[in-house]
Coordinates of C-alpha atoms and ligand atoms in Angstrom, one line a residue:
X1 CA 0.0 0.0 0.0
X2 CA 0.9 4.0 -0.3
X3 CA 2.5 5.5 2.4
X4 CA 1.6 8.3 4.3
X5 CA 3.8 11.2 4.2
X6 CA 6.0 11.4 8.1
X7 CA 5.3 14.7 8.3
X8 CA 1.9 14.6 8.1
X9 CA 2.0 12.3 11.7
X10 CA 3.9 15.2 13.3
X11 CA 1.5 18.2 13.1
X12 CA -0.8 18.8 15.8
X13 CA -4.3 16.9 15.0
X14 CA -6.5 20.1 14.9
X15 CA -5.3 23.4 13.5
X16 CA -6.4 26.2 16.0
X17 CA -9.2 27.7 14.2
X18 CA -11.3 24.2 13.4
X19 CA -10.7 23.6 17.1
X20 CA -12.0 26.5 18.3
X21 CA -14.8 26.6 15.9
X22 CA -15.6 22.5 17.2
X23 CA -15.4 23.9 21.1
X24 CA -18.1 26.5 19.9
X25 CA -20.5 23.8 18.1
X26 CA -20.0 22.0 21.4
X27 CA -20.9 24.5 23.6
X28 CA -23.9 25.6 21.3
X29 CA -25.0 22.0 21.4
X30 CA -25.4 22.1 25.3
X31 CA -26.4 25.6 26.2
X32 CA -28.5 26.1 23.0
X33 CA -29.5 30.0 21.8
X34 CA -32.6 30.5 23.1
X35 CA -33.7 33.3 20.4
X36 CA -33.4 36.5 23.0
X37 CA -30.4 39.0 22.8
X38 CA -28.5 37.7 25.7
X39 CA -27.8 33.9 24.7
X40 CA -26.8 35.0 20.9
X41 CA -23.0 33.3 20.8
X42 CA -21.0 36.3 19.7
X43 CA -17.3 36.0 17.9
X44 CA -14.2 37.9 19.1
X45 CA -12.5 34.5 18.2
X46 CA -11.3 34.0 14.2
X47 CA -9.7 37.2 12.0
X48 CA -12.7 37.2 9.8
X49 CA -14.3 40.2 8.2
X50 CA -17.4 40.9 8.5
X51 CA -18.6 44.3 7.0
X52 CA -19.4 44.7 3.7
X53 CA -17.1 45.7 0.7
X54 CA -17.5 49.4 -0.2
X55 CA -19.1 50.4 -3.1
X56 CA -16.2 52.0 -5.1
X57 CA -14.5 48.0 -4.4
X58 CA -17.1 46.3 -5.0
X59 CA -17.8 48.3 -8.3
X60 CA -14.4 46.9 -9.1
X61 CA -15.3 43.6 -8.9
X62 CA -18.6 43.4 -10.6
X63 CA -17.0 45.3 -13.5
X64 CA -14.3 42.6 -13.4
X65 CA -16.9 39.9 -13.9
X66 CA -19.1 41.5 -16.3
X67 CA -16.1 41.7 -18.8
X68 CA -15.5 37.9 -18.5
X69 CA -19.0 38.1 -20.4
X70 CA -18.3 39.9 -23.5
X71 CA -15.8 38.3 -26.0
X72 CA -13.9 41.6 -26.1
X73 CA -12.9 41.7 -22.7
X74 CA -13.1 38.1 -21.9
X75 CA -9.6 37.0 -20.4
X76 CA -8.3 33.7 -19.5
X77 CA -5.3 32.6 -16.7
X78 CA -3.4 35.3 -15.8
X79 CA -0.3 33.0 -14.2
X80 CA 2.1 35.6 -12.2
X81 CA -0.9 38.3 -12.1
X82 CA -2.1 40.9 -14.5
X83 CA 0.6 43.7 -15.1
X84 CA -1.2 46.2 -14.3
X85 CA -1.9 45.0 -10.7
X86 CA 1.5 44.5 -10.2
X87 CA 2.0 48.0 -11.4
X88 CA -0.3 49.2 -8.8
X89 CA 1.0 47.3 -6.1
X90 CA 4.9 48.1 -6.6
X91 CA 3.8 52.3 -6.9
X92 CA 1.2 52.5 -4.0
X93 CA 2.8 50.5 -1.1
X94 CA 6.7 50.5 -2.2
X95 CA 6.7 54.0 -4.1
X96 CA 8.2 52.1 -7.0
X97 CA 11.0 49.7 -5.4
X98 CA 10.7 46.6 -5.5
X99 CA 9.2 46.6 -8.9
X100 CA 6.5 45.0 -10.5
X101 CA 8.9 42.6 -11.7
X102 CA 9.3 41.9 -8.1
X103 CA 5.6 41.7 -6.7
X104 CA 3.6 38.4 -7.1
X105 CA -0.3 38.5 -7.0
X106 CA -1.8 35.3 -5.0
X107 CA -4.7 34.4 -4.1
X108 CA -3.9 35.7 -0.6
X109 CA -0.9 35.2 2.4
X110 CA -1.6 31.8 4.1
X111 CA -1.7 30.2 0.1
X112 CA 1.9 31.9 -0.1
X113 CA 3.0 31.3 3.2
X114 CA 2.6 27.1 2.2
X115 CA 4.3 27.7 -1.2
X116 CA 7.2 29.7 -0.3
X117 CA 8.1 26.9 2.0
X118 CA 8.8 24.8 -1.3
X119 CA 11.9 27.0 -2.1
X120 CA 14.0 25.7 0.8
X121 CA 13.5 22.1 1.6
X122 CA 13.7 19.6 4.9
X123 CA 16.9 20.7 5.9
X124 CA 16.0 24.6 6.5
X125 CA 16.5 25.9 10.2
X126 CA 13.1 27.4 10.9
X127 CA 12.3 30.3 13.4
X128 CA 9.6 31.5 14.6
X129 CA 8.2 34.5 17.0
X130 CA 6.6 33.0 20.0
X131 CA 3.5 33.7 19.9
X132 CA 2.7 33.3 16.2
X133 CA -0.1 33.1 13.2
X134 CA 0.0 29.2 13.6
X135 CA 0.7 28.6 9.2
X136 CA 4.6 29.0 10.0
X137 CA 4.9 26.3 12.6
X138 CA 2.0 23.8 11.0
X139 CA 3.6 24.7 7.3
X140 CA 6.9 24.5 7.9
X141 CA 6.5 21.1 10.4
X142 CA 4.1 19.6 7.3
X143 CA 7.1 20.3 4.5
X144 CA 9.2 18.7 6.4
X145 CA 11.4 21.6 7.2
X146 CA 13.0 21.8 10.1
X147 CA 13.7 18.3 10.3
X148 CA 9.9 18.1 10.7
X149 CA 10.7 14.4 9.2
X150 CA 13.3 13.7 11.9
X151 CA 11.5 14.8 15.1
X152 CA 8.5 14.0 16.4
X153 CA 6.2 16.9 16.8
X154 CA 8.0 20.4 16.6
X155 CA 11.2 20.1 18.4
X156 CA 13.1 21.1 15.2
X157 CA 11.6 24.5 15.7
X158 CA 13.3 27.9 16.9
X159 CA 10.8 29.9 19.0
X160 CA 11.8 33.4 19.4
X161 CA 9.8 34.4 22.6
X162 CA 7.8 37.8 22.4
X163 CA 6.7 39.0 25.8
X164 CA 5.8 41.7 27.9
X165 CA 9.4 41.5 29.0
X166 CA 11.0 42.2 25.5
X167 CA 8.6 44.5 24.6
X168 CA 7.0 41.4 22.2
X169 CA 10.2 42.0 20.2
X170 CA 12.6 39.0 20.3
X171 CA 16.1 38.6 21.0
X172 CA 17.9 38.4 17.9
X173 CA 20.9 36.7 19.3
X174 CA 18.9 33.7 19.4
X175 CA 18.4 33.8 15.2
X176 CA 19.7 30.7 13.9
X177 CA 22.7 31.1 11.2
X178 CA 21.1 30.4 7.7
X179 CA 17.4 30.1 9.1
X180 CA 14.1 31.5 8.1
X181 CA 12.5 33.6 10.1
X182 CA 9.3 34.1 10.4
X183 CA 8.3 38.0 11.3
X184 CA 5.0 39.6 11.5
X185 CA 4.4 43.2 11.9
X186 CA 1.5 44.5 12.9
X187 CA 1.8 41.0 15.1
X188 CA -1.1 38.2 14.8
X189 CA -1.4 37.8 17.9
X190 CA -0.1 40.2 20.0
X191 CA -0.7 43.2 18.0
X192 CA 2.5 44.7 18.6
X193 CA 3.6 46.6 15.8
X194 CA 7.7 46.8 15.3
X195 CA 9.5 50.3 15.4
X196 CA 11.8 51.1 12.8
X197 CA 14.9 50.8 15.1
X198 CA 13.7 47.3 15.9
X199 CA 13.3 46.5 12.2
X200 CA 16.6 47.7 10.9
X201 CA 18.0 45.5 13.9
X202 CA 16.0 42.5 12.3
X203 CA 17.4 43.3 9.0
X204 CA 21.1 43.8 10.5
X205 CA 20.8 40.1 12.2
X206 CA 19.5 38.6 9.5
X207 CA 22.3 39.7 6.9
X208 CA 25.1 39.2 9.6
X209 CA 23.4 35.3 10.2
X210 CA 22.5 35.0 6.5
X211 CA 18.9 34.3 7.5
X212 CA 15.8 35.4 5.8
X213 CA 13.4 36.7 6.8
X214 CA 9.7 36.0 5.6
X215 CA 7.9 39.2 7.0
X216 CA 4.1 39.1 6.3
X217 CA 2.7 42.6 6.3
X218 CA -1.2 41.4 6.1
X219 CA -2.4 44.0 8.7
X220 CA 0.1 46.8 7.7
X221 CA -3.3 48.6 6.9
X222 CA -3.8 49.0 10.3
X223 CA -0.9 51.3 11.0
X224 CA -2.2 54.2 12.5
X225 CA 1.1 56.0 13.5
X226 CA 3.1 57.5 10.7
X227 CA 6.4 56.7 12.8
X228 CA 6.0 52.6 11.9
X229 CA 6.8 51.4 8.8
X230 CA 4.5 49.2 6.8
X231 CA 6.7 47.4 5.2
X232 CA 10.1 45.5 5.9
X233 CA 11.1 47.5 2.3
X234 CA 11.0 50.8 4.2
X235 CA 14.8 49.2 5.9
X236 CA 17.8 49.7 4.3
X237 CA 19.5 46.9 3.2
X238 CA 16.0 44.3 3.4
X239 CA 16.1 43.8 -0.6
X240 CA 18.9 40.8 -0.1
X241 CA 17.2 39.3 3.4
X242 CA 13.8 39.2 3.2
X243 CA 10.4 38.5 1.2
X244 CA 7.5 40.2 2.0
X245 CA 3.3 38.2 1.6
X246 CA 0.8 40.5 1.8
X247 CA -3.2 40.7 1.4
X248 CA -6.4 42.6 0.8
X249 CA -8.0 40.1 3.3
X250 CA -7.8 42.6 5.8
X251 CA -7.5 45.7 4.5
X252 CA -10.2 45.9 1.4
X253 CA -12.5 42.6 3.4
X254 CA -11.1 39.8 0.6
X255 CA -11.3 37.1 3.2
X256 CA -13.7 35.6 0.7
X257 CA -12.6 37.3 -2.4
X258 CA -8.8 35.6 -2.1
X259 CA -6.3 38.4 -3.7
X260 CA -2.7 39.0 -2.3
X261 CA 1.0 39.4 -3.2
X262 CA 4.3 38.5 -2.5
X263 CA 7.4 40.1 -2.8
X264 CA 10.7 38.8 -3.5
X265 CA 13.6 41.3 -4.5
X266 CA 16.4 40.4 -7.3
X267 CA 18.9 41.1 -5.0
X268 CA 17.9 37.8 -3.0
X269 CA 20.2 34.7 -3.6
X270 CA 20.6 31.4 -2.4
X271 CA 24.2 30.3 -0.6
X272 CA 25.3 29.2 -3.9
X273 CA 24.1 31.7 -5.5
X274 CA 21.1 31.0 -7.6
X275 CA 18.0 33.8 -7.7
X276 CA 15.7 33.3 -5.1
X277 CA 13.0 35.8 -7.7
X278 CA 13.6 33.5 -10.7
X279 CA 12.8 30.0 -8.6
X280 CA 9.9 31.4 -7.0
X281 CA 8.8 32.9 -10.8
X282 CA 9.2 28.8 -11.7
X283 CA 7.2 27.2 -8.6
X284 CA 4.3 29.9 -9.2
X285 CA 4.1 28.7 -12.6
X286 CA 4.4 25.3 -11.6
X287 CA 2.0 25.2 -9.0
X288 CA -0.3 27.9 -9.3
X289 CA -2.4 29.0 -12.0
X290 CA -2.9 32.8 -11.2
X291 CA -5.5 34.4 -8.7
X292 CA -9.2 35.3 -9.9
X293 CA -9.5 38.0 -12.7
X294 CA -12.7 38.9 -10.9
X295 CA -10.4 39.4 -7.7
X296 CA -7.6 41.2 -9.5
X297 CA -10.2 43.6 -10.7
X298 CA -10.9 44.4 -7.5
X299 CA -8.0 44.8 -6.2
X300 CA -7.5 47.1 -8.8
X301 CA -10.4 49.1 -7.5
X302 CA -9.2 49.3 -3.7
X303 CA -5.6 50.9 -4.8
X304 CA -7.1 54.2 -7.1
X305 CA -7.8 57.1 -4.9
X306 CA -11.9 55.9 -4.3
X307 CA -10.2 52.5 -3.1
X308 CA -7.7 53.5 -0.9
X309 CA -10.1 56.0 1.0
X310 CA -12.4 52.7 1.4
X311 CA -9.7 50.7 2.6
X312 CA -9.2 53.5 5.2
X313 CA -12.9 53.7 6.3
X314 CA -13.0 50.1 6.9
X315 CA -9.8 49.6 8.7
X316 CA -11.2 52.8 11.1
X317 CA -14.0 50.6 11.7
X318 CA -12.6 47.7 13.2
X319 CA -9.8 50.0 15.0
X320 CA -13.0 51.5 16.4
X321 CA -14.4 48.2 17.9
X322 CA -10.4 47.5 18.9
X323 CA -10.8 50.1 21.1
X324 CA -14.1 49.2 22.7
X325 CA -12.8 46.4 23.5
X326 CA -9.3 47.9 25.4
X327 CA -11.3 50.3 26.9
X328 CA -13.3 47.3 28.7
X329 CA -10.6 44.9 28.9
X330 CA -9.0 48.2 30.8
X331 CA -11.8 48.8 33.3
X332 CA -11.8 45.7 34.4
X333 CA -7.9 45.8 35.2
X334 CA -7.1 43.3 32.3
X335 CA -3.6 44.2 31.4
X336 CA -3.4 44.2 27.5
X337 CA -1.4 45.4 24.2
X338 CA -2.0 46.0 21.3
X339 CA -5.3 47.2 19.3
X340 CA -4.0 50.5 18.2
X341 CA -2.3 49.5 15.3
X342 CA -3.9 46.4 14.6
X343 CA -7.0 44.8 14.6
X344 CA -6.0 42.1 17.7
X345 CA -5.8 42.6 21.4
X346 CA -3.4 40.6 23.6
X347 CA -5.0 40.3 27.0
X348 CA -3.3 38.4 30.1
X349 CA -4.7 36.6 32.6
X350 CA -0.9 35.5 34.8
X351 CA -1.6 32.4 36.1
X352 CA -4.4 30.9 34.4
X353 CA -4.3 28.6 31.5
X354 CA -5.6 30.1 27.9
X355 CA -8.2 27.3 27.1
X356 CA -9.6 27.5 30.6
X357 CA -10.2 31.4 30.1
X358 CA -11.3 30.6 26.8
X359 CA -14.3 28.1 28.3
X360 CA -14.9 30.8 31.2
X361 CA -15.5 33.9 28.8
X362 CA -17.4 31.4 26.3
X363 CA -19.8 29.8 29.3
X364 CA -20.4 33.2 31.1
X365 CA -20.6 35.8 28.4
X366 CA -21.1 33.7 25.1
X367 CA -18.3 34.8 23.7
X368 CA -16.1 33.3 21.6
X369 CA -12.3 34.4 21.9
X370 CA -9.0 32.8 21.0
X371 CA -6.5 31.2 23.4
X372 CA -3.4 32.4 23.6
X373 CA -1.3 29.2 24.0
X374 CA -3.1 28.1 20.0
X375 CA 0.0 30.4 19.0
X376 CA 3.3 29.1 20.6
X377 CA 4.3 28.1 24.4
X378 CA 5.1 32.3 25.2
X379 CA 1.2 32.4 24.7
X380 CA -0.1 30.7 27.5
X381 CA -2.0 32.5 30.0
X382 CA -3.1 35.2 27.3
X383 CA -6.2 35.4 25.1
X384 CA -6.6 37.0 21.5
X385 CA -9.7 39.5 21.2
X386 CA -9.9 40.1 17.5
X387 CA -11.8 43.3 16.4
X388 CA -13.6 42.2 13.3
X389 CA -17.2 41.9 14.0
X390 CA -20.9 44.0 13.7
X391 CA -20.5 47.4 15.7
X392 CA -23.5 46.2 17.8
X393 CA -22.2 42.8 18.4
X394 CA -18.5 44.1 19.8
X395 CA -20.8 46.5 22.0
X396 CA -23.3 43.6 23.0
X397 CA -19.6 41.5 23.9
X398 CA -18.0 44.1 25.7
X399 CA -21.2 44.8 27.7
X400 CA -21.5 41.0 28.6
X401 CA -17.5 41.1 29.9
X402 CA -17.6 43.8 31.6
X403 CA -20.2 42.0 34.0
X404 CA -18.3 39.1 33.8
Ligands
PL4_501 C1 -8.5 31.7 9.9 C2 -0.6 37.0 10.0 C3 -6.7 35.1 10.8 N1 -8.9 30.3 8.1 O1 -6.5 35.8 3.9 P1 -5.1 35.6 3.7 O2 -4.7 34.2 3.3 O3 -4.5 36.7 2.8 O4 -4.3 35.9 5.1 C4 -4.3 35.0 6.1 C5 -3.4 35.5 7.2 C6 -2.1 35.7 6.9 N2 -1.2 36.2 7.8 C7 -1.6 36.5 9.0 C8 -2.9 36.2 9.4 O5 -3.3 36.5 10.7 C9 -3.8 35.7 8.5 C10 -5.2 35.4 8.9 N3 -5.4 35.0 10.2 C11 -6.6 34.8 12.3 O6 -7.6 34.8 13.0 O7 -5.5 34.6 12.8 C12 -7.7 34.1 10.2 C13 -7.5 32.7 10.5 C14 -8.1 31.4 8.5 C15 -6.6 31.0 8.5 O8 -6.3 29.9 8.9 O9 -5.8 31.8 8.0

């Protein structure tokens, strides 16, 4: 008979989200909504939008799919992305530099995040911040990086811890030589956002270890203070350490859509060498047949002036229910971070254990949140508020917790 692939045995049986949404169907199961106000289950849990796409987006998209209907405008696969996308992208976000030789539209981050992993094989050093968006650790462990074949479970991982006692910014000494690192900035899920001196120290350990760094920018959307860059690009000397995935997911509400990019400079090489821009040009066209022109056209739509003043607006709004949700986590002398810049909240609870505060907050307010420890061993004891939700939902939530 086939054999299963080693790998597969070694990743934790449930990814996080599944789990959570299980614990959820569970709880519904036994303590049933009852059809008033109060007993409605409401989610803080997943990072899932849930407002509508604005008009001058949405226009985008509709016009996108009308012209697959007329044989003039019909188009078929667009493989590494249309050019004009790509055009758009490179000008908006990186003024230019990288180029749109460099970007690569996808149909979002997590899809990248799985391929890129393809470009560096089983016997890649993998690190990660602790906590972390739990696609590095699964991916990488399910590649076989690592030496996710050799070990049982995840001991061939680096976890970088990112506490309250490092200002959630790791200590660099700890960077493997010749790793990949994962980075995320605004952080999922802390949602601490790095400075620009802690970047350019990222990018100077990463050059003097010869690591490189994957830095996923999805919520860089969120950035509400002018002083922190958006984009690991904005560093000197990034271009030969570091790719950057990126998404509308967030920004422009695409969690169902699917549209995103990734960037990888020319300057990036291999040890021996090779271009790290022309391989991943060869597994995209290998292994992925381009993202939706319908989605494209969209995207399109978000990055013209009408677009990116949408993108704003909605981003505002979940910032706004962010900071409903500090402001009660705060009252009730919940220390937390994060929610300024991003759309999670970090809250601690020293002491307790993250699924237990989980099943408390889910049995006594019906709400659904995320446990910290889901993201790495430096998240236990925490739980992850996440901001996307209904105005009047996040107030109904907040309401419930702050009698809880
Ligand atoms: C649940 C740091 C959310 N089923 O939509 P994409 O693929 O462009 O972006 C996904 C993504 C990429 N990078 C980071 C992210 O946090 C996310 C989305 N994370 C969350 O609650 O942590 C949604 C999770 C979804 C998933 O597994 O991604």
């Amino acid at each position: 008979m086939i054999t299963r692939n080693p790998c597969i045995a070694n990743i934790k049986s449930g990814y996080l989200f599944p789990e959570i949404a299980r614990r959820r169907r569970e709880f519904a199961a036994a303590h049933p909504e009852t059809g008033d106000a109060e007993s409605r289950i409401i989610s803080l849990g997943v990072g899932n939008t849930t407002e509508p796409i604005l008009p001058h987006i949405d226009k985008g998209l509709v016009e996108g799919a009308r012209r697959l209907g007329a044989a003039k405008t019909y188009s078929g696969y667009s493989d590494e992305g249309l050019l004009e996308l790509r055009e758009k992208i490179s000008a908006v976000f990186y003024r230019g530099q990288p180029g749109a030789d460099e970007v690569f539209i996808s149909d979002g981050a997590k899809c990248d995040i799985g391929r890129l992993q393809l470009l560096f094989g089983a016997h890649t050093q993998v690190a990660v911040q602790d906590p972390s968006y739990p696609v590095y650790v699964d991916g990488s462990v399910l590649i076989g990086a690592a030496g996710g074949w050799q070990y049982e479970g995840y001991r061939g991982l680096n976890y970088l811890p990112c506490t309250g006692e490092n200002g959630y910014f790791p200590d660099l000494s700890k960077l493997p030589a010749n790793s990949l690192f994962y980075f995320c900035s605004p952080n999922n899920p802390t949602g601490a956002t790095a400075s620009r001196e802690q970047l350019a120290a990222l990018v100077k350990a990463a050059r003097e270890k010869g690591a490189l760094i994957i830095f996923d920018a999805a919520y860089g959307e969120y950035i509400r203070d002018p002083a922190l860059p958006k984009s690991i690009f904005d560093i000197d000397g990034a271009r030969d350490c570091a790719i950057e995935v990126n998404s509308f997911s967030k920004s422009a509400g695409f969690t169902g859509v699917r549209l995103g990019w990734t960037v990888v400079p020319k300057e990036l090489k291999y040890a021996g060498g090779e271009s790290v821009n022309a391989d991943w040009n060869r597994v995209c066209g290998t292994i992925f047949n381009g993202a939706s022109n319908i989605a494209q056209a969209g995207g399109l739509a978000a990055l013209d002036e009408a677009g990116l003043k949408e993108i704003r607006e909605l981003t505002d709004f979940y910032l706004g229910n962010a900071r409903l949700i500090r402001e009660t986590l705060h009252q009730l002398g919940i220390s937390c971070v994060g929610g300024d810049n991003s759309p999670y909240i970090w809250a601690h609870f020293p002491g307790r254990d993250s699924w237990e505060v989980f099943s408390e907050i889910l049995e006594k307010c019906r709400v659904v949140t995320t446990p910290g420890s889901g993201f790495g061993p430096a998240g236990e004891s925490f739980i992850r508020f996440s901001a996307f939700g209904h105005r009047a939902d996040v107030e109904e939530a907040c309401g419930r917790i702050a009698r809880m």
